[in-house]
Amino acid sequence: MMTVSSACKDGSKVALDNGKYVRYTPEQVEALERLYHECPKPSSLRRQQLIRECPILSNIEPKQIKVWFQNRREKQRKEASRLQAVNRKLTAMNKLLMEENDRLQKQVSHLVYENSFFRQQTHNNATLATTDTNTSCESVVTSGQRNLTPQQHPPRDASPAGLLSIAEETLAEFLSKATGTAVEWVQMPGMKPGPDSIGIVAISHGCPGVAARACGLVGLEPARVAEILKDRLSWFRDCRTVDVLNVMSTGNGGTIELLYMQLYAPTTLAPGRDFWLLRYTSLLEDGSLVVCERSLNNTQNGPAMPPVQHFVRADMLASGYLIRPCEGGGSIIHIVDHMVLEPWSVPEVLRPLYESSMLLAQRTTMAALRHLRQISQEVSQPSVTGWGRRPAALRALSQRLSKGFNEAVNGFADDGWSMLESDGIDDVTLLVNSSPSKMMGVNLGYNNNGFPSVSSSLLCAKASMLLQNVPPAILLRFLREHRSEWADSSIDAYSAAAIKAGPCSLPGARPGGFGGQVILPLAHTIEHEEFMEVIKLENMGYYRDDMNIPGDVFLLQLCSGVDEHAVGTSAELVFAPIDASFSDDAPILPSGFRIIPLDSGTDAASPNRTLDLASALEVGTTANKAAGDNSGHSGSTKSVMTIAFQFAFEVHLQENIATMARQYVRSIIASVQRVSLALSPSRFGSHNAFHLPPGTPEAQTLARWICNSYRFYLGVELLKCEGSESILKSLWHHSDAVLCCSLKALPVFTFANQAGLDMLETTLVALQDITLEKIFDDNGKKTLCTEFPQIMQQGFMCIQGGICLSSMGRPVSYERAVAWKVLNEEESAHCICFMFINWSFV
């Protein structure tokens, strides 16, 4: 029997019994709940007795009562199951936090002991100095050599017995880092442990190299966790290759593997890193599974890995994964990454990238934990995963995008890349590849016309640039939302045509603007730190005269790091042209941007960055104060941006394509510099950074004019706040979208609160490029033209609900809207204000 029940707004219940709806009053529900607590599963006689004893239930049939009790028991069962799962998770998290507390107490005790030891040493040395100067000098030197020289591991014999000795030593060192005090761990800035967080994340303080540690819960069995983590290529985006060169079993049931691993360089300014590793997998007595690793750089008389061209050999100190079974299912996992990345081999400005434990935690340690949580959710809750019905296929696509971009940035010779001569200015590097099938991961065929299914060669134009005082998240978000600010639509059209069947000509300069951009969400991770989407570039048919492309161009896009609240996070925007009928094995040619912060401190962007931008509207002493406060918070932040764009082409067009690509990347660099200057928080108080229309008042004054005019024309208060200092803040955080536009012949927006910016999907920097008519559909434009004179004469107008458009072309519905004339101190019209009530994206 199919039974369904749901709650109504008035508190009553509706039950469905074989298609028949039964409405229960709140009093009846209260009576049934009381009876349920007395007897959750009444018999047929008991149900009839309940109806007789409770007159309020007299109009309900016994069969309907039976259905209600069935639904109630099912609801309680589901709730009990959910609470049990939550309880198991909280119990495991509590255990993890208690262990972390014990470790911290041991660390404190260790530091107290060291402190007293050094105090005693200082006292003894001072005493000896007054007795015998010569003896004391010798003692101090000897003591310093004994205590301050780091422990050096002697070279090891790499025979099977020697490798097992190294493996056991690696295991002990790893466990001392994962659960002991071998490394002084400090909580990573911005990370707060809790049942809904990714876990406990810490970075090292004062140890050689860079190190990060994470602890968390995942709903997967230990063996499955180990299998996933050992497959680095499936989750570690910076990993180019992992080759298992030898495997041997140990007497205790463990496994020793010899690995060679290569990591991509994150920028164009430094070589990649490679590792020669021993990996030891073993089972502890308590049932925990351990996978630990270390470099084999100091072994003798055994397998060795000679230096590889274009890579710098880095050193991995004892690292790995401790995986413990969790009561009730799942695993508690400890992850430790500890590396020496040889920062001496890179330009000094880039060394923070190789000396930052925070960056290691973000790109490696937390990436592993996030991937495990994603897989766990897909297994336990397949219906709610952000990766749709085919999560594995979508993840594979995201991997192909990321890998293709990394290959373009690094341009390894063994992948077929060779460098072209410079034009005398070394800002942009050009590489050419005559093996596109290897790069795009497909076997090239031929179409019906005899042409190759894709162009025969690839060209990559890449560059890196230093950015100052602009948070990576905000800059990348602007590049994503305002493609027309930096992209050339004719080159987008060419890129789409070049990967299709048949020849295409070079893109030329064409009059006309950017057709329009629509973002279609495709998938996202649990924490939304990464998402994939399809970008539809509309009205590109203008370029169809000599290109084999449809009217619209589609891009597959991968975006990460756009959360400005996250600390020290790198940001990436990678995209590739695709066909409308995109298949899993279709060629992908990624291009894009990567921005990595160079400051290792807590240089996160202010959570109120957009509000800070609103405060930049103020002039005089108030504006200077705002700029000073903000710059004091952010400091002089630096980041490095890497740009790489790939183009498919026919061999005979190489010279022309090279010229076009070099000019295009230089134009993008100029656009990024212009946008960065506008977004730079240290310039918010400067008139040179944010130009306002003549006569624009201070933000506080404008907010007061808006509220006073609303009260004057509509007779009610717009905001409920006291004191002029809180008006701007209240208006900024108002739930409805408030937007001001000029009184020019072609009205443009001059101000919006946070909800208004969210609705238009824009920023205050780009707001002034949006005209009023651009956000309305045809019906809205007609209404606006008809009613606009009424606003000027009557002072206000109420608009019925309808549809408007964001700056990115997404439809937005609103319940109703109000427009009113904003009067200044002289009671003359300053602008028109619109308020869209209860808006949402369609």
PDB file of N, CA and C in Angstrom, residues 345-425:
ATOM      1  N   SER A 345      66.309  26.569  -6.448  1.00  0.00           N
ATOM      2  CA  SER A 345      66.355  26.396  -7.905  1.00  0.00           C
ATOM      3  C   SER A 345      65.378  27.298  -8.652  1.00  0.00           C
ATOM      4  N   VAL A 346      64.628  28.157  -7.953  1.00  0.00           N
ATOM      5  CA  VAL A 346      63.636  29.007  -8.611  1.00  0.00           C
ATOM      6  C   VAL A 346      63.992  30.462  -8.354  1.00  0.00           C
ATOM      7  N   PRO A 347      63.482  31.390  -9.189  1.00  0.00           N
ATOM      8  CA  PRO A 347      63.727  32.819  -8.931  1.00  0.00           C
ATOM      9  C   PRO A 347      63.272  33.214  -7.536  1.00  0.00           C
ATOM     10  N   GLU A 348      63.965  34.169  -6.957  1.00  0.00           N
ATOM     11  CA  GLU A 348      63.705  34.538  -5.564  1.00  0.00           C
ATOM     12  C   GLU A 348      62.257  34.948  -5.334  1.00  0.00           C
ATOM     13  N   VAL A 349      61.635  35.607  -6.310  1.00  0.00           N
ATOM     14  CA  VAL A 349      60.265  36.070  -6.124  1.00  0.00           C
ATOM     15  C   VAL A 349      59.293  34.897  -6.001  1.00  0.00           C
ATOM     16  N   LEU A 350      59.664  33.725  -6.550  1.00  0.00           N
ATOM     17  CA  LEU A 350      58.779  32.556  -6.501  1.00  0.00           C
ATOM     18  C   LEU A 350      59.054  31.640  -5.315  1.00  0.00           C
ATOM     19  N   ARG A 351      60.107  31.897  -4.573  1.00  0.00           N
ATOM     20  CA  ARG A 351      60.471  30.965  -3.502  1.00  0.00           C
ATOM     21  C   ARG A 351      59.383  30.751  -2.459  1.00  0.00           C
ATOM     22  N   PRO A 352      58.552  31.763  -2.168  1.00  0.00           N
ATOM     23  CA  PRO A 352      57.456  31.476  -1.222  1.00  0.00           C
ATOM     24  C   PRO A 352      56.557  30.322  -1.657  1.00  0.00           C
ATOM     25  N   LEU A 353      56.425  30.079  -2.964  1.00  0.00           N
ATOM     26  CA  LEU A 353      55.606  28.953  -3.414  1.00  0.00           C
ATOM     27  C   LEU A 353      56.189  27.620  -2.953  1.00  0.00           C
ATOM     28  N   TYR A 354      57.507  27.569  -2.822  1.00  0.00           N
ATOM     29  CA  TYR A 354      58.186  26.328  -2.468  1.00  0.00           C
ATOM     30  C   TYR A 354      58.577  26.289  -0.997  1.00  0.00           C
ATOM     31  N   GLU A 355      58.226  27.341  -0.268  1.00  0.00           N
ATOM     32  CA  GLU A 355      58.512  27.408   1.170  1.00  0.00           C
ATOM     33  C   GLU A 355      57.241  27.561   1.995  1.00  0.00           C
ATOM     34  N   SER A 356      56.082  27.399   1.353  1.00  0.00           N
ATOM     35  CA  SER A 356      54.803  27.631   2.029  1.00  0.00           C
ATOM     36  C   SER A 356      54.133  26.301   2.384  1.00  0.00           C
ATOM     37  N   SER A 357      54.056  26.028   3.667  1.00  0.00           N
ATOM     38  CA  SER A 357      53.331  24.838   4.123  1.00  0.00           C
ATOM     39  C   SER A 357      51.835  24.993   3.873  1.00  0.00           C
ATOM     40  N   MET A 358      51.341  26.248   3.884  1.00  0.00           N
ATOM     41  CA  MET A 358      49.925  26.480   3.635  1.00  0.00           C
ATOM     42  C   MET A 358      49.560  26.078   2.206  1.00  0.00           C
ATOM     43  N   LEU A 359      50.426  26.410   1.258  1.00  0.00           N
ATOM     44  CA  LEU A 359      50.154  26.040  -0.132  1.00  0.00           C
ATOM     45  C   LEU A 359      50.200  24.527  -0.307  1.00  0.00           C
ATOM     46  N   LEU A 360      51.146  23.867   0.368  1.00  0.00           N
ATOM     47  CA  LEU A 360      51.195  22.402   0.324  1.00  0.00           C
ATOM     48  C   LEU A 360      49.904  21.810   0.875  1.00  0.00           C
ATOM     49  N   ALA A 361      49.411  22.379   1.973  1.00  0.00           N
ATOM     50  CA  ALA A 361      48.167  21.882   2.562  1.00  0.00           C
ATOM     51  C   ALA A 361      47.001  22.056   1.602  1.00  0.00           C
ATOM     52  N   GLN A 362      46.913  23.225   0.952  1.00  0.00           N
ATOM     53  CA  GLN A 362      45.792  23.499   0.053  1.00  0.00           C
ATOM     54  C   GLN A 362      45.806  22.589  -1.171  1.00  0.00           C
ATOM     55  N   ARG A 363      46.955  22.441  -1.812  1.00  0.00           N
ATOM     56  CA  ARG A 363      47.023  21.775  -3.110  1.00  0.00           C
ATOM     57  C   ARG A 363      47.214  20.272  -3.008  1.00  0.00           C
ATOM     58  N   THR A 364      47.675  19.788  -1.849  1.00  0.00           N
ATOM     59  CA  THR A 364      47.975  18.353  -1.724  1.00  0.00           C
ATOM     60  C   THR A 364      47.172  17.692  -0.611  1.00  0.00           C
ATOM     61  N   THR A 365      47.426  18.103   0.631  1.00  0.00           N
ATOM     62  CA  THR A 365      46.849  17.421   1.792  1.00  0.00           C
ATOM     63  C   THR A 365      45.333  17.520   1.801  1.00  0.00           C
ATOM     64  N   MET A 366      44.807  18.734   1.686  1.00  0.00           N
ATOM     65  CA  MET A 366      43.356  18.916   1.699  1.00  0.00           C
ATOM     66  C   MET A 366      42.715  18.372   0.425  1.00  0.00           C
ATOM     67  N   ALA A 367      43.454  18.380  -0.678  1.00  0.00           N
ATOM     68  CA  ALA A 367      42.913  17.808  -1.920  1.00  0.00           C
ATOM     69  C   ALA A 367      42.628  16.324  -1.747  1.00  0.00           C
ATOM     70  N   ALA A 368      43.512  15.616  -1.038  1.00  0.00           N
ATOM     71  CA  ALA A 368      43.287  14.189  -0.796  1.00  0.00           C
ATOM     72  C   ALA A 368      42.042  13.960   0.058  1.00  0.00           C
ATOM     73  N   LEU A 369      41.916  14.746   1.124  1.00  0.00           N
ATOM     74  CA  LEU A 369      40.776  14.579   2.025  1.00  0.00           C
ATOM     75  C   LEU A 369      39.467  14.943   1.326  1.00  0.00           C
ATOM     76  N   ARG A 370      39.482  15.999   0.535  1.00  0.00           N
ATOM     77  CA  ARG A 370      38.272  16.403  -0.189  1.00  0.00           C
ATOM     78  C   ARG A 370      37.852  15.336  -1.199  1.00  0.00           C
ATOM     79  N   HIS A 371      38.819  14.747  -1.884  1.00  0.00           N
ATOM     80  CA  HIS A 371      38.497  13.712  -2.869  1.00  0.00           C
ATOM     81  C   HIS A 371      37.855  12.506  -2.179  1.00  0.00           C
ATOM     82  N   LEU A 372      38.372  12.122  -1.024  1.00  0.00           N
ATOM     83  CA  LEU A 372      37.794  10.999  -0.282  1.00  0.00           C
ATOM     84  C   LEU A 372      36.362  11.310   0.144  1.00  0.00           C
ATOM     85  N   ARG A 373      36.126  12.517   0.623  1.00  0.00           N
ATOM     86  CA  ARG A 373      34.770  12.891   1.040  1.00  0.00           C
ATOM     87  C   ARG A 373      33.816  12.901  -0.149  1.00  0.00           C
ATOM     88  N   GLN A 374      34.319  13.323  -1.312  1.00  0.00           N
ATOM     89  CA  GLN A 374      33.479  13.342  -2.507  1.00  0.00           C
ATOM     90  C   GLN A 374      33.076  11.923  -2.901  1.00  0.00           C
ATOM     91  N   ILE A 375      34.047  11.010  -2.928  1.00  0.00           N
ATOM     92  CA  ILE A 375      33.760   9.613  -3.274  1.00  0.00           C
ATOM     93  C   ILE A 375      32.803   9.015  -2.252  1.00  0.00           C
ATOM     94  N   SER A 376      33.019   9.331  -0.979  1.00  0.00           N
ATOM     95  CA  SER A 376      32.167   8.795   0.082  1.00  0.00           C
ATOM     96  C   SER A 376      30.725   9.239  -0.097  1.00  0.00           C
ATOM     97  N   GLN A 377      30.520  10.502  -0.428  1.00  0.00           N
ATOM     98  CA  GLN A 377      29.154  10.988  -0.625  1.00  0.00           C
ATOM     99  C   GLN A 377      28.499  10.321  -1.831  1.00  0.00           C
ATOM    100  N   GLU A 378      29.264  10.128  -2.892  1.00  0.00           N
ATOM    101  CA  GLU A 378      28.703   9.493  -4.077  1.00  0.00           C
ATOM    102  C   GLU A 378      28.277   8.057  -3.784  1.00  0.00           C
ATOM    103  N   VAL A 379      28.985   7.402  -2.866  1.00  0.00           N
ATOM    104  CA  VAL A 379      28.639   6.027  -2.504  1.00  0.00           C
ATOM    105  C   VAL A 379      27.424   5.996  -1.585  1.00  0.00           C
ATOM    106  N   SER A 380      27.410   6.898  -0.579  1.00  0.00           N
ATOM    107  CA  SER A 380      26.354   6.851   0.437  1.00  0.00           C
ATOM    108  C   SER A 380      25.090   7.591   0.029  1.00  0.00           C
ATOM    109  N   GLN A 381      25.247   8.684  -0.757  1.00  0.00           N
ATOM    110  CA  GLN A 381      24.093   9.497  -1.145  1.00  0.00           C
ATOM    111  C   GLN A 381      24.166   9.814  -2.637  1.00  0.00           C
ATOM    112  N   PRO A 382      23.995   8.815  -3.480  1.00  0.00           N
ATOM    113  CA  PRO A 382      24.143   9.054  -4.929  1.00  0.00           C
ATOM    114  C   PRO A 382      23.146  10.036  -5.495  1.00  0.00           C
ATOM    115  N   SER A 383      22.017  10.239  -4.816  1.00  0.00           N
ATOM    116  CA  SER A 383      20.984  11.124  -5.352  1.00  0.00           C
ATOM    117  C   SER A 383      21.262  12.594  -5.088  1.00  0.00           C
ATOM    118  N   VAL A 384      22.188  12.913  -4.150  1.00  0.00           N
ATOM    119  CA  VAL A 384      22.422  14.312  -3.804  1.00  0.00           C
ATOM    120  C   VAL A 384      23.815  14.782  -4.183  1.00  0.00           C
ATOM    121  N   THR A 385      24.594  13.964  -4.848  1.00  0.00           N
ATOM    122  CA  THR A 385      25.937  14.377  -5.219  1.00  0.00           C
ATOM    123  C   THR A 385      25.888  15.534  -6.206  1.00  0.00           C
ATOM    124  N   GLY A 386      26.841  16.442  -6.086  1.00  0.00           N
ATOM    125  CA  GLY A 386      26.898  17.588  -6.979  1.00  0.00           C
ATOM    126  C   GLY A 386      27.430  17.259  -8.355  1.00  0.00           C
ATOM    127  N   TRP A 387      27.810  15.986  -8.588  1.00  0.00           N
ATOM    128  CA  TRP A 387      28.391  15.596  -9.868  1.00  0.00           C
ATOM    129  C   TRP A 387      27.407  14.823 -10.730  1.00  0.00           C
ATOM    130  N   GLY A 388      26.118  14.946 -10.427  1.00  0.00           N
ATOM    131  CA  GLY A 388      25.097  14.393 -11.314  1.00  0.00           C
ATOM    132  C   GLY A 388      25.050  12.871 -11.291  1.00  0.00           C
ATOM    133  N   ARG A 389      24.458  12.306 -12.347  1.00  0.00           N
ATOM    134  CA  ARG A 389      24.266  10.869 -12.422  1.00  0.00           C
ATOM    135  C   ARG A 389      25.523  10.124 -12.842  1.00  0.00           C
ATOM    136  N   ARG A 390      26.488  10.831 -13.424  1.00  0.00           N
ATOM    137  CA  ARG A 390      27.718  10.187 -13.889  1.00  0.00           C
ATOM    138  C   ARG A 390      28.923  10.882 -13.259  1.00  0.00           C
ATOM    139  N   PRO A 391      29.081  10.748 -11.949  1.00  0.00           N
ATOM    140  CA  PRO A 391      30.159  11.493 -11.280  1.00  0.00           C
ATOM    141  C   PRO A 391      31.541  11.107 -11.770  1.00  0.00           C
ATOM    142  N   ALA A 392      31.755   9.803 -12.036  1.00  0.00           N
ATOM    143  CA  ALA A 392      33.088   9.371 -12.482  1.00  0.00           C
ATOM    144  C   ALA A 392      33.435   9.996 -13.829  1.00  0.00           C
ATOM    145  N   ALA A 393      32.465  10.052 -14.730  1.00  0.00           N
ATOM    146  CA  ALA A 393      32.718  10.633 -16.058  1.00  0.00           C
ATOM    147  C   ALA A 393      33.007  12.122 -15.960  1.00  0.00           C
ATOM    148  N   LEU A 394      32.260  12.828 -15.109  1.00  0.00           N
ATOM    149  CA  LEU A 394      32.488  14.261 -14.957  1.00  0.00           C
ATOM    150  C   LEU A 394      33.823  14.544 -14.284  1.00  0.00           C
ATOM    151  N   ARG A 395      34.187  13.707 -13.318  1.00  0.00           N
ATOM    152  CA  ARG A 395      35.502  13.874 -12.686  1.00  0.00           C
ATOM    153  C   ARG A 395      36.614  13.643 -13.701  1.00  0.00           C
ATOM    154  N   ALA A 396      36.419  12.656 -14.573  1.00  0.00           N
ATOM    155  CA  ALA A 396      37.422  12.402 -15.606  1.00  0.00           C
ATOM    156  C   ALA A 396      37.570  13.603 -16.532  1.00  0.00           C
ATOM    157  N   LEU A 397      36.453  14.267 -16.846  1.00  0.00           N
ATOM    158  CA  LEU A 397      36.513  15.471 -17.675  1.00  0.00           C
ATOM    159  C   LEU A 397      37.285  16.582 -16.965  1.00  0.00           C
ATOM    160  N   SER A 398      37.017  16.763 -15.671  1.00  0.00           N
ATOM    161  CA  SER A 398      37.736  17.803 -14.925  1.00  0.00           C
ATOM    162  C   SER A 398      39.227  17.490 -14.863  1.00  0.00           C
ATOM    163  N   GLN A 399      39.564  16.202 -14.745  1.00  0.00           N
ATOM    164  CA  GLN A 399      40.974  15.808 -14.751  1.00  0.00           C
ATOM    165  C   GLN A 399      41.618  16.116 -16.090  1.00  0.00           C
ATOM    166  N   ARG A 400      40.901  15.864 -17.185  1.00  0.00           N
ATOM    167  CA  ARG A 400      41.452  16.142 -18.511  1.00  0.00           C
ATOM    168  C   ARG A 400      41.674  17.636 -18.716  1.00  0.00           C
ATOM    169  N   LEU A 401      40.739  18.451 -18.246  1.00  0.00           N
ATOM    170  CA  LEU A 401      40.925  19.896 -18.335  1.00  0.00           C
ATOM    171  C   LEU A 401      42.161  20.345 -17.562  1.00  0.00           C
ATOM    172  N   SER A 402      42.273  19.872 -16.325  1.00  0.00           N
ATOM    173  CA  SER A 402      43.389  20.278 -15.475  1.00  0.00           C
ATOM    174  C   SER A 402      44.717  19.776 -16.030  1.00  0.00           C
ATOM    175  N   LYS A 403      44.746  18.528 -16.453  1.00  0.00           N
ATOM    176  CA  LYS A 403      45.982  17.954 -16.979  1.00  0.00           C
ATOM    177  C   LYS A 403      46.408  18.673 -18.261  1.00  0.00           C
ATOM    178  N   GLY A 404      45.449  18.934 -19.155  1.00  0.00           N
ATOM    179  CA  GLY A 404      45.779  19.631 -20.393  1.00  0.00           C
ATOM    180  C   GLY A 404      46.350  21.014 -20.146  1.00  0.00           C
ATOM    181  N   PHE A 405      45.798  21.718 -19.156  1.00  0.00           N
ATOM    182  CA  PHE A 405      46.310  23.051 -18.825  1.00  0.00           C
ATOM    183  C   PHE A 405      47.718  22.950 -18.242  1.00  0.00           C
ATOM    184  N   ASN A 406      47.944  21.966 -17.346  1.00  0.00           N
ATOM    185  CA  ASN A 406      49.273  21.787 -16.766  1.00  0.00           C
ATOM    186  C   ASN A 406      50.302  21.437 -17.832  1.00  0.00           C
ATOM    187  N   GLU A 407      49.922  20.600 -18.803  1.00  0.00           N
ATOM    188  CA  GLU A 407      50.841  20.255 -19.876  1.00  0.00           C
ATOM    189  C   GLU A 407      51.203  21.489 -20.699  1.00  0.00           C
ATOM    190  N   ALA A 408      50.214  22.357 -20.925  1.00  0.00           N
ATOM    191  CA  ALA A 408      50.478  23.581 -21.682  1.00  0.00           C
ATOM    192  C   ALA A 408      51.413  24.507 -20.910  1.00  0.00           C
ATOM    193  N   VAL A 409      51.205  24.645 -19.602  1.00  0.00           N
ATOM    194  CA  VAL A 409      52.051  25.522 -18.785  1.00  0.00           C
ATOM    195  C   VAL A 409      53.487  25.016 -18.761  1.00  0.00           C
ATOM    196  N   ASN A 410      53.678  23.686 -18.682  1.00  0.00           N
ATOM    197  CA  ASN A 410      55.024  23.124 -18.553  1.00  0.00           C
ATOM    198  C   ASN A 410      55.706  22.879 -19.899  1.00  0.00           C
ATOM    199  N   GLY A 411      54.945  22.430 -20.907  1.00  0.00           N
ATOM    200  CA  GLY A 411      55.506  22.259 -22.238  1.00  0.00           C
ATOM    201  C   GLY A 411      56.694  21.323 -22.299  1.00  0.00           C
ATOM    202  N   PHE A 412      56.530  20.093 -21.830  1.00  0.00           N
ATOM    203  CA  PHE A 412      57.637  19.131 -21.801  1.00  0.00           C
ATOM    204  C   PHE A 412      57.992  18.647 -23.200  1.00  0.00           C
ATOM    205  N   ALA A 413      59.297  18.501 -23.436  1.00  0.00           N
ATOM    206  CA  ALA A 413      59.771  18.063 -24.747  1.00  0.00           C
ATOM    207  C   ALA A 413      59.320  16.645 -25.063  1.00  0.00           C
ATOM    208  N   ASP A 414      59.203  15.767 -24.040  1.00  0.00           N
ATOM    209  CA  ASP A 414      58.809  14.383 -24.331  1.00  0.00           C
ATOM    210  C   ASP A 414      57.332  14.274 -24.694  1.00  0.00           C
ATOM    211  N   ASP A 415      56.591  15.367 -24.586  1.00  0.00           N
ATOM    212  CA  ASP A 415      55.220  15.397 -25.084  1.00  0.00           C
ATOM    213  C   ASP A 415      55.137  16.022 -26.475  1.00  0.00           C
ATOM    214  N   GLY A 416      56.279  16.362 -27.036  1.00  0.00           N
ATOM    215  CA  GLY A 416      56.299  16.886 -28.393  1.00  0.00           C
ATOM    216  C   GLY A 416      56.401  18.389 -28.503  1.00  0.00           C
ATOM    217  N   TRP A 417      56.556  19.109 -27.373  1.00  0.00           N
ATOM    218  CA  TRP A 417      56.614  20.573 -27.418  1.00  0.00           C
ATOM    219  C   TRP A 417      58.013  21.051 -27.763  1.00  0.00           C
ATOM    220  N   SER A 418      58.109  22.061 -28.595  1.00  0.00           N
ATOM    221  CA  SER A 418      59.379  22.718 -28.895  1.00  0.00           C
ATOM    222  C   SER A 418      59.137  24.224 -28.925  1.00  0.00           C
ATOM    223  N   MET A 419      60.138  24.992 -28.510  1.00  0.00           N
ATOM    224  CA  MET A 419      59.976  26.440 -28.367  1.00  0.00           C
ATOM    225  C   MET A 419      60.250  27.150 -29.683  1.00  0.00           C
ATOM    226  N   LEU A 420      59.438  28.185 -29.953  1.00  0.00           N
ATOM    227  CA  LEU A 420      59.662  29.041 -31.113  1.00  0.00           C
ATOM    228  C   LEU A 420      60.529  30.226 -30.717  1.00  0.00           C
ATOM    229  N   GLU A 421      61.184  30.816 -31.704  1.00  0.00           N
ATOM    230  CA  GLU A 421      62.027  31.968 -31.436  1.00  0.00           C
ATOM    231  C   GLU A 421      61.195  33.151 -30.962  1.00  0.00           C
ATOM    232  N   SER A 422      61.798  33.956 -30.101  1.00  0.00           N
ATOM    233  CA  SER A 422      61.120  35.137 -29.575  1.00  0.00           C
ATOM    234  C   SER A 422      61.130  36.245 -30.618  1.00  0.00           C
ATOM    235  N   ASP A 423      60.210  37.182 -30.462  1.00  0.00           N
ATOM    236  CA  ASP A 423      60.177  38.347 -31.353  1.00  0.00           C
ATOM    237  C   ASP A 423      60.998  39.497 -30.794  1.00  0.00           C
ATOM    238  N   GLY A 424      61.837  39.206 -29.801  1.00  0.00           N
ATOM    239  CA  GLY A 424      62.668  40.233 -29.188  1.00  0.00           C
ATOM    240  C   GLY A 424      62.167  40.693 -27.840  1.00  0.00           C
ATOM    241  N   ILE A 425      60.910  40.388 -27.530  1.00  0.00           N
ATOM    242  CA  ILE A 425      60.338  40.710 -26.215  1.00  0.00           C
ATOM    243  C   ILE A 425      59.968  39.386 -25.556  1.00  0.00           C
TER     244      ILE A 425
END
